[in-house]
Amino acid sequence: MNTKLQTEQAILDPGLKLRPVQWSDLEAVARLIYEVCEADGDTTVAVTSDELKHEWETPEFNLATDAFVVEAGDGRIVGFEEFNNQHGHYSLSTDGYVHPQFKGMGIGTSLLRTIEERALQETSLADPDVRVFLRSIIDNRDPSSHDLHKNEGYHPMRYHWRMEVVLDGPPVEPKFPEGVELRPFIKGEHDVKVWQAQNESFRDHWGSHDVTLEEWKRSR
């Protein structure tokens, strides 16, 4: 265990251990994410183990250095956080989860500080004239997560709202402008045009940047 992990281990309650993620943790981490989302009242945003596996297999993602778990004495995974270089080594992000039964035990703080140390390593690769930032995603219905981030010097920058409609029948037939039609996407035929359209449509979006065709294909 390196010095940083030893430091964060000292913040945790006795019986908890912070360590890098291993492939054998995949199902346990997916289960933790689901249980946290369930406690927050919205399991639709939880990722499956297959989705998590796809993310961990991304070429830019290094499982040994970019993800950490907190393990209880019985081997149960009760905390997880991962680091991502979103773009150019300056747009950095993290996403963390603490099991609701294990809050207040130093897990969230330890994980966040460990990820910050990882982010500092990444900043040396960024262009010297860009502003580097680390964005952490939290659920607005979780006051303890808000308090944790504020205690660590973070402040809210942006909010996302997810809207939902319950359909009790078929949706109304859409009416498109003249010359516009709805057709199925055909893989291998429409890839480039849809990729180009996505880049163009999001260029004025907050914090957006163009993605390569290969990045677009991986995300889809």
mmCIF file of C-alpha atoms in Angstrom:
data_model
loop_
_atom_site.group_PDB
_atom_site.id
_atom_site.type_symbol
_atom_site.label_atom_id
_atom_site.label_comp_id
_atom_site.label_asym_id
_atom_site.label_seq_id
_atom_site.Cartn_x
_atom_site.Cartn_y
_atom_site.Cartn_z
ATOM 1 C CA MET A 1 0.000 0.000 0.000
ATOM 2 C CA ASN A 2 1.410 3.402 -0.930
ATOM 3 C CA THR A 3 1.770 6.346 1.439
ATOM 4 C CA LYS A 4 -1.397 8.024 0.197
ATOM 5 C CA LEU A 5 -3.550 4.973 0.838
ATOM 6 C CA GLN A 6 -1.969 4.593 4.269
ATOM 7 C CA THR A 7 -2.913 8.205 5.056
ATOM 8 C CA GLU A 8 -6.505 7.739 3.956
ATOM 9 C CA GLN A 9 -6.724 4.420 5.768
ATOM 10 C CA ALA A 10 -6.092 6.331 9.000
ATOM 11 C CA ILE A 11 -9.270 8.406 8.430
ATOM 12 C CA LEU A 12 -11.451 5.308 8.221
ATOM 13 C CA ASP A 13 -13.088 3.580 11.129
ATOM 14 C CA PRO A 14 -11.215 0.483 12.356
ATOM 15 C CA GLY A 15 -12.145 -2.587 10.365
ATOM 16 C CA LEU A 16 -12.408 -0.746 7.032
ATOM 17 C CA LYS A 17 -9.765 -0.952 4.329
ATOM 18 C CA LEU A 18 -9.215 1.297 1.298
ATOM 19 C CA ARG A 19 -7.558 -0.360 -1.705
ATOM 20 C CA PRO A 20 -7.446 -0.234 -5.529
ATOM 21 C CA VAL A 21 -10.233 -2.010 -7.381
ATOM 22 C CA GLN A 22 -9.700 -5.497 -8.769
ATOM 23 C CA TRP A 23 -11.626 -7.253 -11.533
ATOM 24 C CA SER A 24 -13.008 -9.669 -8.943
ATOM 25 C CA ASP A 25 -14.831 -6.669 -7.371
ATOM 26 C CA LEU A 26 -17.001 -6.065 -10.452
ATOM 27 C CA GLU A 27 -20.250 -7.662 -9.262
ATOM 28 C CA ALA A 28 -19.855 -6.309 -5.731
ATOM 29 C CA VAL A 29 -19.299 -2.753 -6.971
ATOM 30 C CA ALA A 30 -22.336 -2.968 -9.275
ATOM 31 C CA ARG A 31 -24.412 -4.226 -6.357
ATOM 32 C CA LEU A 32 -23.167 -1.365 -4.149
ATOM 33 C CA ILE A 33 -24.102 1.211 -6.796
ATOM 34 C CA TYR A 34 -27.593 -0.286 -7.071
ATOM 35 C CA GLU A 35 -28.112 -0.275 -3.304
ATOM 36 C CA VAL A 36 -26.985 3.365 -3.039
ATOM 37 C CA CYS A 37 -29.310 4.403 -5.875
ATOM 38 C CA GLU A 38 -32.116 2.393 -4.297
ATOM 39 C CA ALA A 39 -31.647 4.256 -1.031
ATOM 40 C CA ASP A 40 -31.759 7.541 -2.979
ATOM 41 C CA GLY A 41 -35.056 6.457 -4.545
ATOM 42 C CA ASP A 42 -33.973 6.065 -8.167
ATOM 43 C CA THR A 43 -32.492 2.776 -9.388
ATOM 44 C CA THR A 44 -32.868 3.737 -13.063
ATOM 45 C CA VAL A 45 -29.518 5.554 -12.905
ATOM 46 C CA ALA A 46 -27.653 2.525 -11.502
ATOM 47 C CA VAL A 47 -25.250 0.825 -13.905
ATOM 48 C CA THR A 48 -25.258 -2.917 -14.523
ATOM 49 C CA SER A 49 -22.151 -5.052 -14.128
ATOM 50 C CA ASP A 50 -21.958 -5.297 -17.942
ATOM 51 C CA GLU A 51 -22.030 -1.509 -18.273
ATOM 52 C CA LEU A 52 -19.407 -1.168 -15.563
ATOM 53 C CA LYS A 53 -17.224 -3.763 -17.276
ATOM 54 C CA HIS A 54 -17.477 -1.852 -20.565
ATOM 55 C CA GLU A 55 -16.384 1.331 -18.779
ATOM 56 C CA TRP A 56 -13.451 -0.359 -17.041
ATOM 57 C CA GLU A 57 -12.300 -1.776 -20.374
ATOM 58 C CA THR A 58 -12.044 1.680 -21.953
ATOM 59 C CA PRO A 59 -8.434 2.077 -23.186
ATOM 60 C CA GLU A 60 -7.914 5.342 -21.289
ATOM 61 C CA PHE A 61 -9.113 3.819 -18.002
ATOM 62 C CA ASN A 62 -6.551 2.072 -15.788
ATOM 63 C CA LEU A 63 -8.294 -0.058 -13.207
ATOM 64 C CA ALA A 64 -5.185 -0.258 -11.019
ATOM 65 C CA THR A 65 -4.880 3.530 -10.646
ATOM 66 C CA ASP A 66 -8.300 4.990 -11.476
ATOM 67 C CA ALA A 67 -10.709 3.203 -9.125
ATOM 68 C CA PHE A 68 -10.777 2.434 -5.410
ATOM 69 C CA VAL A 69 -13.009 0.567 -2.996
ATOM 70 C CA VAL A 70 -13.478 0.473 0.750
ATOM 71 C CA GLU A 71 -13.848 -3.043 2.108
ATOM 72 C CA ALA A 72 -15.463 -4.008 5.418
ATOM 73 C CA GLY A 73 -13.987 -6.618 7.731
ATOM 74 C CA ASP A 74 -16.248 -9.324 6.308
ATOM 75 C CA GLY A 75 -15.077 -8.565 2.755
ATOM 76 C CA ARG A 76 -18.157 -6.578 1.798
ATOM 77 C CA ILE A 77 -17.570 -3.627 -0.553
ATOM 78 C CA VAL A 78 -19.115 -0.584 1.156
ATOM 79 C CA GLY A 79 -17.488 2.282 -0.783
ATOM 80 C CA PHE A 80 -16.385 2.905 -4.345
ATOM 81 C CA GLU A 81 -15.013 5.856 -6.309
ATOM 82 C CA GLU A 82 -13.489 6.188 -9.753
ATOM 83 C CA PHE A 83 -11.490 8.790 -11.653
ATOM 84 C CA ASN A 84 -11.877 9.770 -15.302
ATOM 85 C CA ASN A 85 -9.895 12.008 -17.616
ATOM 86 C CA GLN A 86 -12.820 13.364 -19.611
ATOM 87 C CA HIS A 87 -10.721 15.421 -22.013
ATOM 88 C CA GLY A 88 -7.216 16.764 -22.451
ATOM 89 C CA HIS A 89 -6.040 15.933 -18.902
ATOM 90 C CA TYR A 90 -7.794 19.099 -17.667
ATOM 91 C CA SER A 91 -11.468 18.106 -17.672
ATOM 92 C CA LEU A 92 -11.443 15.533 -14.877
ATOM 93 C CA SER A 93 -14.318 13.847 -13.104
ATOM 94 C CA THR A 94 -15.062 11.492 -10.248
ATOM 95 C CA ASP A 95 -18.088 9.509 -9.169
ATOM 96 C CA GLY A 96 -18.365 7.885 -5.753
ATOM 97 C CA TYR A 97 -20.728 5.725 -3.695
ATOM 98 C CA VAL A 98 -20.965 4.959 0.011
ATOM 99 C CA HIS A 99 -23.381 2.334 1.302
ATOM 100 C CA PRO A 100 -26.114 4.043 3.380
ATOM 101 C CA GLN A 101 -25.447 1.735 6.341
ATOM 102 C CA PHE A 102 -21.802 2.835 6.473
ATOM 103 C CA LYS A 103 -22.081 6.619 6.319
ATOM 104 C CA GLY A 104 -20.221 8.745 8.843
ATOM 105 C CA MET A 105 -17.261 6.371 8.971
ATOM 106 C CA GLY A 106 -14.788 8.371 6.861
ATOM 107 C CA ILE A 107 -15.394 6.396 3.667
ATOM 108 C CA GLY A 108 -16.489 9.235 1.395
ATOM 109 C CA THR A 109 -13.782 11.619 2.574
ATOM 110 C CA SER A 110 -11.056 8.994 2.222
ATOM 111 C CA LEU A 111 -12.138 8.054 -1.292
ATOM 112 C CA LEU A 112 -12.465 11.658 -2.468
ATOM 113 C CA ARG A 113 -9.031 12.630 -1.170
ATOM 114 C CA THR A 114 -7.497 9.582 -2.818
ATOM 115 C CA ILE A 115 -9.098 10.531 -6.132
ATOM 116 C CA GLU A 116 -7.810 14.101 -5.757
ATOM 117 C CA GLU A 117 -4.290 12.730 -5.399
ATOM 118 C CA ARG A 118 -4.835 10.765 -8.615
ATOM 119 C CA ALA A 119 -6.163 13.895 -10.335
ATOM 120 C CA LEU A 120 -3.052 15.861 -9.351
ATOM 121 C CA GLN A 121 -0.936 13.287 -11.162
ATOM 122 C CA GLU A 122 -3.030 13.804 -14.293
ATOM 123 C CA THR A 123 -2.658 17.593 -14.283
ATOM 124 C CA SER A 124 1.028 17.340 -15.187
ATOM 125 C CA LEU A 125 -0.063 16.042 -18.614
ATOM 126 C CA ALA A 126 -2.365 18.993 -19.370
ATOM 127 C CA ASP A 127 -1.338 21.957 -21.520
ATOM 128 C CA PRO A 128 0.201 24.653 -19.294
ATOM 129 C CA ASP A 129 -2.270 27.349 -20.384
ATOM 130 C CA VAL A 130 -5.516 25.513 -19.548
ATOM 131 C CA ARG A 131 -7.514 25.559 -16.332
ATOM 132 C CA VAL A 132 -7.703 22.115 -14.742
ATOM 133 C CA PHE A 133 -10.798 21.126 -12.781
ATOM 134 C CA LEU A 134 -12.182 18.054 -11.047
ATOM 135 C CA ARG A 135 -15.946 17.600 -11.196
ATOM 136 C CA SER A 136 -17.720 15.317 -8.732
ATOM 137 C CA ILE A 137 -21.248 14.095 -9.396
ATOM 138 C CA ILE A 138 -23.591 13.756 -6.414
ATOM 139 C CA ASP A 139 -27.303 13.192 -5.850
ATOM 140 C CA ASN A 140 -29.081 16.357 -4.781
ATOM 141 C CA ARG A 141 -31.237 14.339 -2.369
ATOM 142 C CA ASP A 142 -28.209 13.257 -0.342
ATOM 143 C CA PRO A 143 -27.394 15.997 2.212
ATOM 144 C CA SER A 144 -24.449 14.086 3.683
ATOM 145 C CA SER A 145 -22.755 14.055 0.282
ATOM 146 C CA HIS A 146 -23.311 17.804 -0.022
ATOM 147 C CA ASP A 147 -21.767 18.367 3.401
ATOM 148 C CA LEU A 148 -18.807 16.126 2.591
ATOM 149 C CA HIS A 149 -17.980 18.006 -0.610
ATOM 150 C CA LYS A 150 -18.421 21.427 0.970
ATOM 151 C CA ASN A 151 -16.081 20.399 3.793
ATOM 152 C CA GLU A 152 -13.499 19.455 1.145
ATOM 153 C CA GLY A 153 -13.783 22.822 -0.647
ATOM 154 C CA TYR A 154 -16.229 21.942 -3.440
ATOM 155 C CA HIS A 155 -19.204 24.080 -4.393
ATOM 156 C CA PRO A 156 -22.187 23.519 -6.724
ATOM 157 C CA MET A 157 -21.652 24.540 -10.349
ATOM 158 C CA ARG A 158 -24.407 22.826 -12.291
ATOM 159 C CA TYR A 159 -27.622 20.879 -11.747
ATOM 160 C CA HIS A 160 -29.216 18.199 -13.914
ATOM 161 C CA TRP A 161 -32.918 17.375 -13.892
ATOM 162 C CA ARG A 162 -34.255 14.068 -15.162
ATOM 163 C CA MET A 163 -37.859 14.192 -16.366
ATOM 164 C CA GLU A 164 -40.207 11.247 -16.641
ATOM 165 C CA VAL A 165 -43.636 10.627 -18.119
ATOM 166 C CA VAL A 166 -45.900 7.657 -17.416
ATOM 167 C CA LEU A 167 -47.617 6.542 -20.623
ATOM 168 C CA ASP A 168 -51.107 5.079 -20.299
ATOM 169 C CA GLY A 169 -51.368 4.612 -24.057
ATOM 170 C CA PRO A 170 -49.425 5.001 -27.331
ATOM 171 C CA PRO A 171 -47.669 8.374 -27.714
ATOM 172 C CA VAL A 172 -49.100 10.943 -30.119
ATOM 173 C CA GLU A 173 -47.889 10.479 -33.686
ATOM 174 C CA PRO A 174 -45.069 13.020 -34.239
ATOM 175 C CA LYS A 175 -45.359 15.651 -36.951
ATOM 176 C CA PHE A 176 -42.048 16.477 -38.627
ATOM 177 C CA PRO A 177 -41.238 19.563 -40.736
ATOM 178 C CA GLU A 178 -41.292 19.206 -44.503
ATOM 179 C CA GLY A 179 -38.329 17.164 -45.705
ATOM 180 C CA VAL A 180 -37.644 15.543 -42.327
ATOM 181 C CA GLU A 181 -38.407 11.883 -41.653
ATOM 182 C CA LEU A 182 -37.801 9.354 -38.880
ATOM 183 C CA ARG A 183 -35.843 6.248 -39.923
ATOM 184 C CA PRO A 184 -34.049 3.409 -38.083
ATOM 185 C CA PHE A 185 -30.324 3.838 -37.491
ATOM 186 C CA ILE A 186 -28.276 1.388 -39.582
ATOM 187 C CA LYS A 187 -24.911 0.546 -38.045
ATOM 188 C CA GLY A 188 -22.065 0.919 -40.527
ATOM 189 C CA GLU A 189 -24.111 3.171 -42.786
ATOM 190 C CA HIS A 190 -25.118 6.122 -40.613
ATOM 191 C CA ASP A 191 -22.216 6.112 -38.122
ATOM 192 C CA VAL A 192 -20.196 9.008 -39.513
ATOM 193 C CA LYS A 193 -23.163 11.291 -40.170
ATOM 194 C CA VAL A 194 -24.669 10.771 -36.717
ATOM 195 C CA TRP A 195 -21.247 11.242 -35.059
ATOM 196 C CA GLN A 196 -20.726 14.503 -36.967
ATOM 197 C CA ALA A 197 -24.227 15.693 -36.097
ATOM 198 C CA GLN A 198 -23.684 15.002 -32.411
ATOM 199 C CA ASN A 199 -20.411 16.941 -32.323
ATOM 200 C CA GLU A 200 -21.993 19.867 -34.134
ATOM 201 C CA SER A 201 -25.144 19.980 -32.011
ATOM 202 C CA PHE A 202 -23.215 20.040 -28.713
ATOM 203 C CA ARG A 203 -20.510 22.577 -29.586
ATOM 204 C CA ASP A 204 -22.285 25.363 -27.681
ATOM 205 C CA HIS A 205 -23.067 23.079 -24.763
ATOM 206 C CA TRP A 206 -21.501 23.863 -21.356
ATOM 207 C CA GLY A 207 -18.102 22.159 -21.077
ATOM 208 C CA SER A 208 -18.566 20.179 -24.271
ATOM 209 C CA HIS A 209 -15.836 19.110 -26.689
ATOM 210 C CA ASP A 210 -15.773 17.121 -29.908
ATOM 211 C CA VAL A 211 -15.220 13.386 -29.607
ATOM 212 C CA THR A 212 -13.460 11.182 -32.112
ATOM 213 C CA LEU A 213 -15.373 8.628 -34.151
ATOM 214 C CA GLU A 214 -13.817 5.804 -32.127
ATOM 215 C CA GLU A 215 -14.831 7.449 -28.830
ATOM 216 C CA TRP A 216 -18.368 7.866 -30.146
ATOM 217 C CA LYS A 217 -18.552 4.222 -31.202
ATOM 218 C CA ARG A 218 -17.342 3.032 -27.785
ATOM 219 C CA SER A 219 -19.920 5.139 -25.956
ATOM 220 C CA ARG A 220 -22.687 3.731 -28.133
#
